[in-house]
Short mmCIF file of C-alpha atoms in Angstrom, two decimals:
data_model
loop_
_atom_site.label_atom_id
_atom_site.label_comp_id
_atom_site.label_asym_id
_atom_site.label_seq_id
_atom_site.Cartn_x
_atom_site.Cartn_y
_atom_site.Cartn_z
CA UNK A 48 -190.56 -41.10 128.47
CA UNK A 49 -188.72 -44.09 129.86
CA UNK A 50 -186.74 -43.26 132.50
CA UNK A 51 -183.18 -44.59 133.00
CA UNK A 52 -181.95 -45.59 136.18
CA UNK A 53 -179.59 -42.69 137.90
CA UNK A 54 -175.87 -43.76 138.75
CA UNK A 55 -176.26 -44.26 142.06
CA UNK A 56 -179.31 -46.59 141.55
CA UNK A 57 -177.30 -48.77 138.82
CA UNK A 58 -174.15 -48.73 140.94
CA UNK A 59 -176.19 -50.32 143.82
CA UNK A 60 -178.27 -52.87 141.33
CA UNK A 61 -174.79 -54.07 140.03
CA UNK A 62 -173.25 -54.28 143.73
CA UNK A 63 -176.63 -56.52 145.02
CA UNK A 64 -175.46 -58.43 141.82
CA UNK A 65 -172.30 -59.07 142.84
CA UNK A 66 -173.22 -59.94 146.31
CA UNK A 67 -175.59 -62.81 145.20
CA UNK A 68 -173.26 -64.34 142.52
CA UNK A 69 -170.17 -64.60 144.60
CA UNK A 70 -169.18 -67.85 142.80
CA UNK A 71 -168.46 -65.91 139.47
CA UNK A 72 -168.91 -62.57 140.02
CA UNK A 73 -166.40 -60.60 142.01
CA UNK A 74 -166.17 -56.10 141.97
CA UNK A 75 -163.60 -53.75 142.57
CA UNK A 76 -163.48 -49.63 142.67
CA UNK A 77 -160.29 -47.97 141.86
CA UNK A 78 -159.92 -44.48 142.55
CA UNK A 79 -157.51 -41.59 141.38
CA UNK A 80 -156.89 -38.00 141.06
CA UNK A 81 -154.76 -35.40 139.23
CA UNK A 82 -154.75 -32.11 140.34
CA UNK A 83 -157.23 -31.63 142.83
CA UNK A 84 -159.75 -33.52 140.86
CA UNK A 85 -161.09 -37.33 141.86
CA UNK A 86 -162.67 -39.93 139.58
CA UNK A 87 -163.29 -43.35 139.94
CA UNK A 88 -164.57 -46.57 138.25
CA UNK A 89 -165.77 -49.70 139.06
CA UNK A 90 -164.75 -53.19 137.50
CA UNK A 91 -166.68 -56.53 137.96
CA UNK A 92 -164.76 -59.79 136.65
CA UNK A 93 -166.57 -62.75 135.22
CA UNK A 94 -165.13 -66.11 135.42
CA UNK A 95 -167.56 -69.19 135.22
CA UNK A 96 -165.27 -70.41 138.65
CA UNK A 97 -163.82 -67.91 140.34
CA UNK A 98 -161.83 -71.03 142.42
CA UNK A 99 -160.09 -71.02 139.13
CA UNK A 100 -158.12 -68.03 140.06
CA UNK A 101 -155.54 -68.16 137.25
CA UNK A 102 -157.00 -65.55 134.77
CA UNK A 103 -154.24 -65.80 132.19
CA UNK A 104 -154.95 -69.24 131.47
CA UNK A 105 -158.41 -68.20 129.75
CA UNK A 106 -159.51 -66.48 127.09
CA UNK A 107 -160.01 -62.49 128.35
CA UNK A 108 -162.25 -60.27 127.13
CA UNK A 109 -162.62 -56.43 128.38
CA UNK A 110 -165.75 -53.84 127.60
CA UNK A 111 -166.28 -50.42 128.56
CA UNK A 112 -169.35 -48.57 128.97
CA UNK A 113 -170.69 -44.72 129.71
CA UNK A 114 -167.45 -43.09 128.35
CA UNK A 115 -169.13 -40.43 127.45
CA UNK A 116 -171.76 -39.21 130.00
CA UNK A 117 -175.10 -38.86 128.11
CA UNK A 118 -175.02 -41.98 126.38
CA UNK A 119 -177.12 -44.04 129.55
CA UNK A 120 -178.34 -46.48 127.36
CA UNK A 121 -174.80 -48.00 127.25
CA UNK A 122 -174.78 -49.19 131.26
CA UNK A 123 -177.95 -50.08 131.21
CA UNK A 124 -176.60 -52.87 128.62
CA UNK A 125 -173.84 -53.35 131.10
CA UNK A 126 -176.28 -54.34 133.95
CA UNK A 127 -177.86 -56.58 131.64
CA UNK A 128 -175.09 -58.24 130.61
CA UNK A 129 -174.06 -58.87 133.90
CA UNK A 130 -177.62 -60.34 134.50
CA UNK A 131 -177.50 -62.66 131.80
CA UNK A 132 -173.98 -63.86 133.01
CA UNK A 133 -175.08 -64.60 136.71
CA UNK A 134 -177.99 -66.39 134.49
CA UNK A 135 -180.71 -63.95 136.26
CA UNK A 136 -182.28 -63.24 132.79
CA UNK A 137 -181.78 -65.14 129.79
CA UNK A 138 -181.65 -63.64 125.70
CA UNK A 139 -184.27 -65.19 124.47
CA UNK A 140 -183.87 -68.79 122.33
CA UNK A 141 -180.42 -68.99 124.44
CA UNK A 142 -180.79 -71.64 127.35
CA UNK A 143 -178.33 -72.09 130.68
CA UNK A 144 -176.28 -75.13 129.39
CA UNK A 145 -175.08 -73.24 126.14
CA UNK A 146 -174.00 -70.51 128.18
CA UNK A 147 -172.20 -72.53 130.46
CA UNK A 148 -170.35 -74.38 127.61
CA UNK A 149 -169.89 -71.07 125.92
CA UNK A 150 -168.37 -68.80 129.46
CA UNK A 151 -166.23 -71.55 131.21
CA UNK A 152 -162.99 -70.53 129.37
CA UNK A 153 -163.58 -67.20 129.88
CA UNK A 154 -162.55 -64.48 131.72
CA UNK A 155 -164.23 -61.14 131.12
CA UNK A 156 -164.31 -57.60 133.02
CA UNK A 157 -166.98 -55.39 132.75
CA UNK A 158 -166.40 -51.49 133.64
CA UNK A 159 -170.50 -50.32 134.04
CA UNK A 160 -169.72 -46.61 133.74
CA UNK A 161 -166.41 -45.55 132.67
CA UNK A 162 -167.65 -41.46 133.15
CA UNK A 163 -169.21 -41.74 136.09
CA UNK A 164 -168.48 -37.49 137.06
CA UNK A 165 -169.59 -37.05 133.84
CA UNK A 166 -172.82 -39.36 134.44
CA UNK A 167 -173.45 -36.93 137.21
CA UNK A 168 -173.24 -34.24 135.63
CA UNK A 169 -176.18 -35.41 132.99
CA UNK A 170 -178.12 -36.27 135.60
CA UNK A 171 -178.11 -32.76 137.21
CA UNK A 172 -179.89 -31.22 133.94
CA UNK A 173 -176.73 -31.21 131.37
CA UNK A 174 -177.96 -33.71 128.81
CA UNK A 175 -175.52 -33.62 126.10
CA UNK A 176 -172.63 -33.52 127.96
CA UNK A 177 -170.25 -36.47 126.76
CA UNK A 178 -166.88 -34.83 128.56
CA UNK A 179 -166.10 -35.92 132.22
CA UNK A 180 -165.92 -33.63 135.28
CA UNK A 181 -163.44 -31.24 134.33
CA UNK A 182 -164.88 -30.88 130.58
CA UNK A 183 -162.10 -33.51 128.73
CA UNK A 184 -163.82 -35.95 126.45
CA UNK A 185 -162.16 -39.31 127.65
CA UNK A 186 -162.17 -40.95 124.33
CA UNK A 187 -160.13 -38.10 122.69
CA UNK A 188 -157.35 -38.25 125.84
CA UNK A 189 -155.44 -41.40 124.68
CA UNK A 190 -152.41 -41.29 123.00
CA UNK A 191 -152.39 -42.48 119.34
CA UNK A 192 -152.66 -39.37 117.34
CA UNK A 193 -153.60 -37.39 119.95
CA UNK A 194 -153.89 -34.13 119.40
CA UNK A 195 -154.67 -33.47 116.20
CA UNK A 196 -157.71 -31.46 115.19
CA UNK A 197 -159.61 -31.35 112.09
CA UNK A 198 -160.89 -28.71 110.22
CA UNK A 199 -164.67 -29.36 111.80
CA UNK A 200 -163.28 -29.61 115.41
CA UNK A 201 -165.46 -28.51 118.33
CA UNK A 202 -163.47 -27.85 121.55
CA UNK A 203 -167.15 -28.21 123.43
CA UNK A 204 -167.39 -31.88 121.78
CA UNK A 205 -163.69 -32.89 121.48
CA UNK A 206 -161.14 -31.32 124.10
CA UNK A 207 -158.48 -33.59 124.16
CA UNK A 208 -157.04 -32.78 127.50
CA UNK A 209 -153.57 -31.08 128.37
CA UNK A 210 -151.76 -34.41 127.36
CA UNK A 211 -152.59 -38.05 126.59
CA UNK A 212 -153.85 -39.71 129.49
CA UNK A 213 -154.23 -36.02 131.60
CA UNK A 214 -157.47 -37.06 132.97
CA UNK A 215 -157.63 -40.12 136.04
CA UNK A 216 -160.17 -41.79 134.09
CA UNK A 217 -158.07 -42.93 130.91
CA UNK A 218 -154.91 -43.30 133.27
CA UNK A 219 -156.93 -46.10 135.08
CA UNK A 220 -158.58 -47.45 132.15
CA UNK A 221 -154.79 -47.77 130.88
CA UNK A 222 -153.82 -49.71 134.20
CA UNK A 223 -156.79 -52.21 133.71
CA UNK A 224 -155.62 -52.85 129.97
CA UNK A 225 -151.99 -53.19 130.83
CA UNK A 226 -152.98 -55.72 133.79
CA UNK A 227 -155.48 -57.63 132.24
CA UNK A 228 -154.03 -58.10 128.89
CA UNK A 229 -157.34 -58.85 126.89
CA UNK A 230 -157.76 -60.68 123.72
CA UNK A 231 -160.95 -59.05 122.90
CA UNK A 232 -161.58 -55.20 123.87
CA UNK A 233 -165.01 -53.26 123.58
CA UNK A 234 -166.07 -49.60 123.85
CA UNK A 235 -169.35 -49.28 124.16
CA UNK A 236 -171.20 -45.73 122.63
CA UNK A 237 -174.79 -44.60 121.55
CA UNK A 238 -175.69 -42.38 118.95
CA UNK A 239 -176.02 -44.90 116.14
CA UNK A 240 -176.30 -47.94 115.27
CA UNK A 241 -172.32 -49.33 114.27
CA UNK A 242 -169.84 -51.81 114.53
CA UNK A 243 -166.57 -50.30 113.99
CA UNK A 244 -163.03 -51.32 113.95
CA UNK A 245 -159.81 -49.61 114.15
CA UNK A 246 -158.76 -47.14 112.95
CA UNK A 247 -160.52 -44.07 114.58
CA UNK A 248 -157.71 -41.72 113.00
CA UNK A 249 -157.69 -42.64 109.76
CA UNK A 250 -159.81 -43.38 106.94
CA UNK A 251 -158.96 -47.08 106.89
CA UNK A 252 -158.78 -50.50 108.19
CA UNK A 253 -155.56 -52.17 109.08
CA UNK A 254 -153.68 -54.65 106.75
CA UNK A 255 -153.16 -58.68 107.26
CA UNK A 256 -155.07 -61.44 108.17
CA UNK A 257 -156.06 -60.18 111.62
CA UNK A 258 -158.09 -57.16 110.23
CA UNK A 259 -159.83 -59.40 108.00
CA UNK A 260 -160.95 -61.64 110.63
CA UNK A 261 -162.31 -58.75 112.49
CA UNK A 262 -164.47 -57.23 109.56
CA UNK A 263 -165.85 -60.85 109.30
CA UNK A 264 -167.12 -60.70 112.74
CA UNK A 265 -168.50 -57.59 112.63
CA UNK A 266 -170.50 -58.68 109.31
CA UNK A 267 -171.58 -61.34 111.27
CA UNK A 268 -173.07 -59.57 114.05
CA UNK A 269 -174.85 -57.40 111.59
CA UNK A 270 -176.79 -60.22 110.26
CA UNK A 271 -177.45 -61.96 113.71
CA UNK A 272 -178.19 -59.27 115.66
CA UNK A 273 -178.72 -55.46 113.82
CA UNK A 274 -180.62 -57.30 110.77
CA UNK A 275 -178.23 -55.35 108.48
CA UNK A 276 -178.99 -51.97 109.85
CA UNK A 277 -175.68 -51.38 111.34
CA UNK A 278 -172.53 -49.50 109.83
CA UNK A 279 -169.54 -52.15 109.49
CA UNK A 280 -165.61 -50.79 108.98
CA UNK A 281 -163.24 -48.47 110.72
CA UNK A 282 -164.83 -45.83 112.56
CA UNK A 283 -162.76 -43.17 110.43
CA UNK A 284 -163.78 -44.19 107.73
CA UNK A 285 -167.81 -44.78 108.30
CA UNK A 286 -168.79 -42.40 110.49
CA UNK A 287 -168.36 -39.76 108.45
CA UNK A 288 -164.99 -38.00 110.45
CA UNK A 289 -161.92 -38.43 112.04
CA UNK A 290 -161.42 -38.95 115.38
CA UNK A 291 -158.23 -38.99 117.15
CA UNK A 292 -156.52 -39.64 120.52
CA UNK A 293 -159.37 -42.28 120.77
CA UNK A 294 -159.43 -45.91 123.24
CA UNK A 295 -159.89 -48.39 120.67
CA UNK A 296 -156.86 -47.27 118.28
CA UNK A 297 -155.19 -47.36 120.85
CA UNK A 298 -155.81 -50.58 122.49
CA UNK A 299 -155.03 -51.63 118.45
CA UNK A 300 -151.90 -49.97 117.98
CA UNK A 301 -150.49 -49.64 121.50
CA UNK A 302 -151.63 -52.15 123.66
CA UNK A 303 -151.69 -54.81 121.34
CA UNK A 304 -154.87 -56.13 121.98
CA UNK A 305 -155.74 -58.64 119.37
CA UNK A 306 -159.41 -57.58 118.63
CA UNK A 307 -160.89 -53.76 119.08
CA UNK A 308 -163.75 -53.10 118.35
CA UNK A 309 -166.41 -49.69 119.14
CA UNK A 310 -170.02 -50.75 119.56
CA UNK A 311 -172.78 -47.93 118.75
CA UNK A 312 -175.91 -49.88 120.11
CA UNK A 313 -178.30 -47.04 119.61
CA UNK A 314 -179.35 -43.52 117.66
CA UNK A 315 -182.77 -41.72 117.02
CA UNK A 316 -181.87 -39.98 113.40
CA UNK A 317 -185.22 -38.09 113.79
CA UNK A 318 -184.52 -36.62 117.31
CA UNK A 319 -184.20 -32.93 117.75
CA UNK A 320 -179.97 -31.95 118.00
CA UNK A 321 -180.96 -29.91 120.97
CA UNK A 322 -182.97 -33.39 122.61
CA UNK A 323 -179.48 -35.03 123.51
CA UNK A 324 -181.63 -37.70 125.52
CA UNK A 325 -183.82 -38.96 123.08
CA UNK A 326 -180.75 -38.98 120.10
CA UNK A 327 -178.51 -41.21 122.64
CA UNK A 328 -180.99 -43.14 124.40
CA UNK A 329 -184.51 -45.56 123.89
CA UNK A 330 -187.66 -43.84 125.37
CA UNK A 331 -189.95 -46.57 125.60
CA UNK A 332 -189.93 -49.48 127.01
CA UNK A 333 -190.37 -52.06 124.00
CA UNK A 334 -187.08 -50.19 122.36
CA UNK A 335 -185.02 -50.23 125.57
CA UNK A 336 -185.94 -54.26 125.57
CA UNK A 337 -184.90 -54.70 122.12
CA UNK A 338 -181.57 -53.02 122.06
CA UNK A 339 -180.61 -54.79 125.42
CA UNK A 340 -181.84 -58.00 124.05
CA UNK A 341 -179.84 -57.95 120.61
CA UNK A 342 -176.53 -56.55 122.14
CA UNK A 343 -176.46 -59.01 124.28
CA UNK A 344 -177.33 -61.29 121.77
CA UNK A 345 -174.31 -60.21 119.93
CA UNK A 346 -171.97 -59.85 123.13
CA UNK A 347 -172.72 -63.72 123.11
CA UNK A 348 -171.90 -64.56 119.62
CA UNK A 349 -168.18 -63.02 120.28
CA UNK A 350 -168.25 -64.97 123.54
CA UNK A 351 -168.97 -67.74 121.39
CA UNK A 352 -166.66 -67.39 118.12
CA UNK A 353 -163.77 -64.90 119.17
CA UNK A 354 -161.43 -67.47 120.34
CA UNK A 355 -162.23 -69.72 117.89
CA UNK A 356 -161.41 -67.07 115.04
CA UNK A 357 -157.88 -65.82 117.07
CA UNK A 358 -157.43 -69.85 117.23
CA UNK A 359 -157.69 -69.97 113.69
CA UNK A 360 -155.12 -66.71 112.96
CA UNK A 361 -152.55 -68.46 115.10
CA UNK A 362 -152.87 -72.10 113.36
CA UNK A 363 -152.54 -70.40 109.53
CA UNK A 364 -149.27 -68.35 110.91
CA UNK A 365 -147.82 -71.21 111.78
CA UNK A 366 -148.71 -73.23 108.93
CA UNK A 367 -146.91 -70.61 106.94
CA UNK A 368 -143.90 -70.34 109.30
CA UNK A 369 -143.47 -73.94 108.37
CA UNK A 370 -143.81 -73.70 104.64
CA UNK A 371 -141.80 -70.54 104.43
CA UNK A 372 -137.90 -70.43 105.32
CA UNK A 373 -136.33 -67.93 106.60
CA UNK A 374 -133.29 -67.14 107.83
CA UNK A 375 -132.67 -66.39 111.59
CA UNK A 376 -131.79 -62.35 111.12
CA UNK A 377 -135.62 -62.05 109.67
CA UNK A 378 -136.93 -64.17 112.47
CA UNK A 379 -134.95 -62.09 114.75
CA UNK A 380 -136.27 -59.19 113.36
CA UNK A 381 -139.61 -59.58 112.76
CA UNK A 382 -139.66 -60.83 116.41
CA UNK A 383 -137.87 -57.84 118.33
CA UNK A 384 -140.59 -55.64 116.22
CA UNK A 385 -143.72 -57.88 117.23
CA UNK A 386 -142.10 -58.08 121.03
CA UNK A 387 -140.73 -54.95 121.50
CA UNK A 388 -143.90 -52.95 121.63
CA UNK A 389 -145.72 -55.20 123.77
CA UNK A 390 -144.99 -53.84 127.28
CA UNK A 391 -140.72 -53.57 126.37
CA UNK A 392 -140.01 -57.39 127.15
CA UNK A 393 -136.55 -57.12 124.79
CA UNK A 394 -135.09 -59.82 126.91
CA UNK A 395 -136.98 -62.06 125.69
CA UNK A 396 -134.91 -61.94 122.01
CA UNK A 397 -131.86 -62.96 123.70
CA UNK A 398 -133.71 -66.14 124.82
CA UNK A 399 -135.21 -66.71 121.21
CA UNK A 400 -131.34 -66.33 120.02
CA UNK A 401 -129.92 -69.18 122.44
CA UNK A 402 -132.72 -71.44 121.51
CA UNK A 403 -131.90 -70.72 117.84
CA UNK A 404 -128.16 -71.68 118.32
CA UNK A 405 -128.99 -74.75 119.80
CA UNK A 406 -131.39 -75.68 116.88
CA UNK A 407 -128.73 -74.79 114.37
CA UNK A 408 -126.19 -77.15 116.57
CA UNK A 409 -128.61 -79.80 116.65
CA UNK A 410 -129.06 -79.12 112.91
CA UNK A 411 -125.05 -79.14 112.40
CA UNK A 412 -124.38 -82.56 114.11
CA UNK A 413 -127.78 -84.09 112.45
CA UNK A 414 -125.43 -83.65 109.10
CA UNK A 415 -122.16 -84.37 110.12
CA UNK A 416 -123.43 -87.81 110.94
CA UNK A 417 -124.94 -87.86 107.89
CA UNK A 418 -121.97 -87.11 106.23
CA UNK A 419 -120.05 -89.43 108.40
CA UNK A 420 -122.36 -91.86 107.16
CA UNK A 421 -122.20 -91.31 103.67
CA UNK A 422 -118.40 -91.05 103.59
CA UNK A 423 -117.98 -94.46 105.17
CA UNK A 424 -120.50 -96.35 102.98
CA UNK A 425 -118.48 -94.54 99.76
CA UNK A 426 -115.34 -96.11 101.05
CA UNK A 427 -117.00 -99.64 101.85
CA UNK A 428 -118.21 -99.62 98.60
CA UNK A 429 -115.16 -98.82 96.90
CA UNK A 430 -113.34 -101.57 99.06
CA UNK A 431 -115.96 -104.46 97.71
CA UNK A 432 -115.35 -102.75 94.00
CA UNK A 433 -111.77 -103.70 94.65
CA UNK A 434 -111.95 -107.13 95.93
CA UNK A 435 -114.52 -108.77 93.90
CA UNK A 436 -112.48 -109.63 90.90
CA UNK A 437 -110.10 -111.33 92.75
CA UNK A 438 -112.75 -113.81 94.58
CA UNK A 439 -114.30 -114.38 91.18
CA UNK A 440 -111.17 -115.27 89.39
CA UNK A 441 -110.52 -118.10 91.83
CA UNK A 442 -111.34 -121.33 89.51
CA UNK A 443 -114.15 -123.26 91.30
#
């Protein structure tokens, strides 16, 4: 059986990472508790210059692995990733220079092992656990339909918590959306092989242009990179049940983030239910290669198109902004509903307002002169009308 590297061991492999990459790679460990208990995570940032120290001006992309404790497999991928980034390894048939062209607008943070007390936890003989220290599965303790339990609900499998966001985990994992504002979010699982977008909750995919986009991508990747073997569509809807309370519907729905998606990068349908190890994770070596190798593969091709595609959302909005008119109550409403629930910033309508008065002032004396215009041209006019018989009467 191959053996996965224990927390500790990663932890220190992505730290000696960190430490020889200065120039793009850069680590941080925030810490928390509630209640007497303690959890912490570690983030690394990516940027192909860290002199460039404005983040917002790029691109930003965040991912998430080992939410749930059993699935190693998932930060093993991380460490790879960050491997390939520092350009330590390489995916095969993908050379230096098109990574460089491909990373140097980006910014992206990796967190390695979101679970890490619940990492521990596996590692000390409890090999399906998925929950975190104090037994609260961290993607069922965020706050979009939390809650809610289905007919098939197992409180072993599914505890929500005591309250969205009860566990330090998920509170931090919050604080890292909210400050990093990504275009592109990630949660990274095993257990089968799937690309899924929102919703979690529901049995559906959002509506509008930006959903349609996303399901594009994902078929894309499971050409390129799963060789059609992967599920593609809203994780409530392909995987067979609901699941609520989860990180990527809300990331969708709350936070705004443009793109969520939940990657499932690996699943053993034979295993045994009760051999949680071999049903979440590779045991050999040639299928821990492969599934590194191909997820990074596919990591790359978002790296490589994401932008692009957003790019492409925001150029057809406005093309139909400017064959569309509409008057400035709609604009003002459709903008306090897209504003308002990104972070509160109201304010910002009261701006929007003065710059529309000005426009419709601008518009205002644009046609007065026009009329102006018009008005004295009628009365020249008339005036020649009036004189040119006269002149022409006069005998030559």
């Amino acid at each position: 059986m191959l053996n996965l590297a224990i927390s500790e061991a990663l932890g220190e492999e992505i730290r000696a990472l960190v430490s020889r990459h200065p120039d793009r790679l850069s680590m941080e460990t925030i810490k928390t508790q509630n209640k007497g208990y303690s959890a912490e995570i570690s983030v690394v940032t990516y940027s192909h210059s860290r002199r460039e120290i404005d983040n917002h001006s790029k691109f930003r992309i965040l991912l998430s692995f080992g939410q749930h404790g059993r699935e190693l497999i998932t930060s093993e991928l991380a460490l790879r990733l960050l491997s390939i980034l520092s350009e330590e390894q390489q995916i095969p048939n993908m050379g230096p220079l098109s990574l460089n062209n491909t990373l140097e607008k980006l910014v992206i943070k990796v967190v390695p092992m979101e679970n890490l007390n619940g990492r521990k936890l596996v590692e000390a003989g409890d090999l399906c656990e998925r929950r975190n220290g104090r037994g609260v599965d961290l993607n069922r303790n965020w706050s979009v339909d939390w809650g809610k339990k289905e007919k098939d609900y197992d409180p072993y499998e599914e505890n929500p918590g005591t309250a969205p966001f009860s566990e330090p985990e998920t509170q931090m994992m919050r604080k890292l959306s909210t400050s990093f504002d990504p275009h592109v979010w990630i949660n990274v699982h095993s257990g089968m092989e799937a690309l899924f977008m929102p919703y979690d909750h529901r049995n559906t995919t959002p509506d509008g242009l930006v959903s349609h986009v996303m399901k594009s991508l994902l078929e894309d990747l499971n050409d390129l990179h799963c060789q059609g073997r992967c599920l593609v569509g809203s994780g409530g809807g392909s995987v067979g049940y609901l699941a609520h309370g989860t990180a990527t519907d809300y990331m969708y729905e709350v936070a705004k983030v443009p793109m969520t998606f939940t990657f499932e990068i690996y699943g053993d349908t034979d295993a045994s239910s009760k051999d949680c190890f071999k049903m979440f994770n590779p045991t050999d070596i040639m299928t821990f290669n492969r599934v590194l190798n191909d997820w990074c593969g596919a990591f790359f091709t978002i790296f490589n198109t994401a932008k692009h595609r957003l790019d492409g959302i925001n150029s057809k909005a406005s093309d139909d902004k400017l064959g569309k008119w509409e008057s400035i109550d709609e604009y003002l409403e459709g903008y306090l509903m897209e504003r308002s629930s990104r972070y509160g910033k109201r304010t910002e309508v009261l701006e929007l307002g003065l710059q529309e008065i000005r426009t419709y002032f601008r518009l205002f004396l644009l046609s007065s002169v026009l009329l102006m215009f018009m008005f004295c041209s009628r009365i020249s006019k008339s005036k020649y009308t009036t004189i040119r018989p006269i002149v022409s009467a006069v005998s030559l």
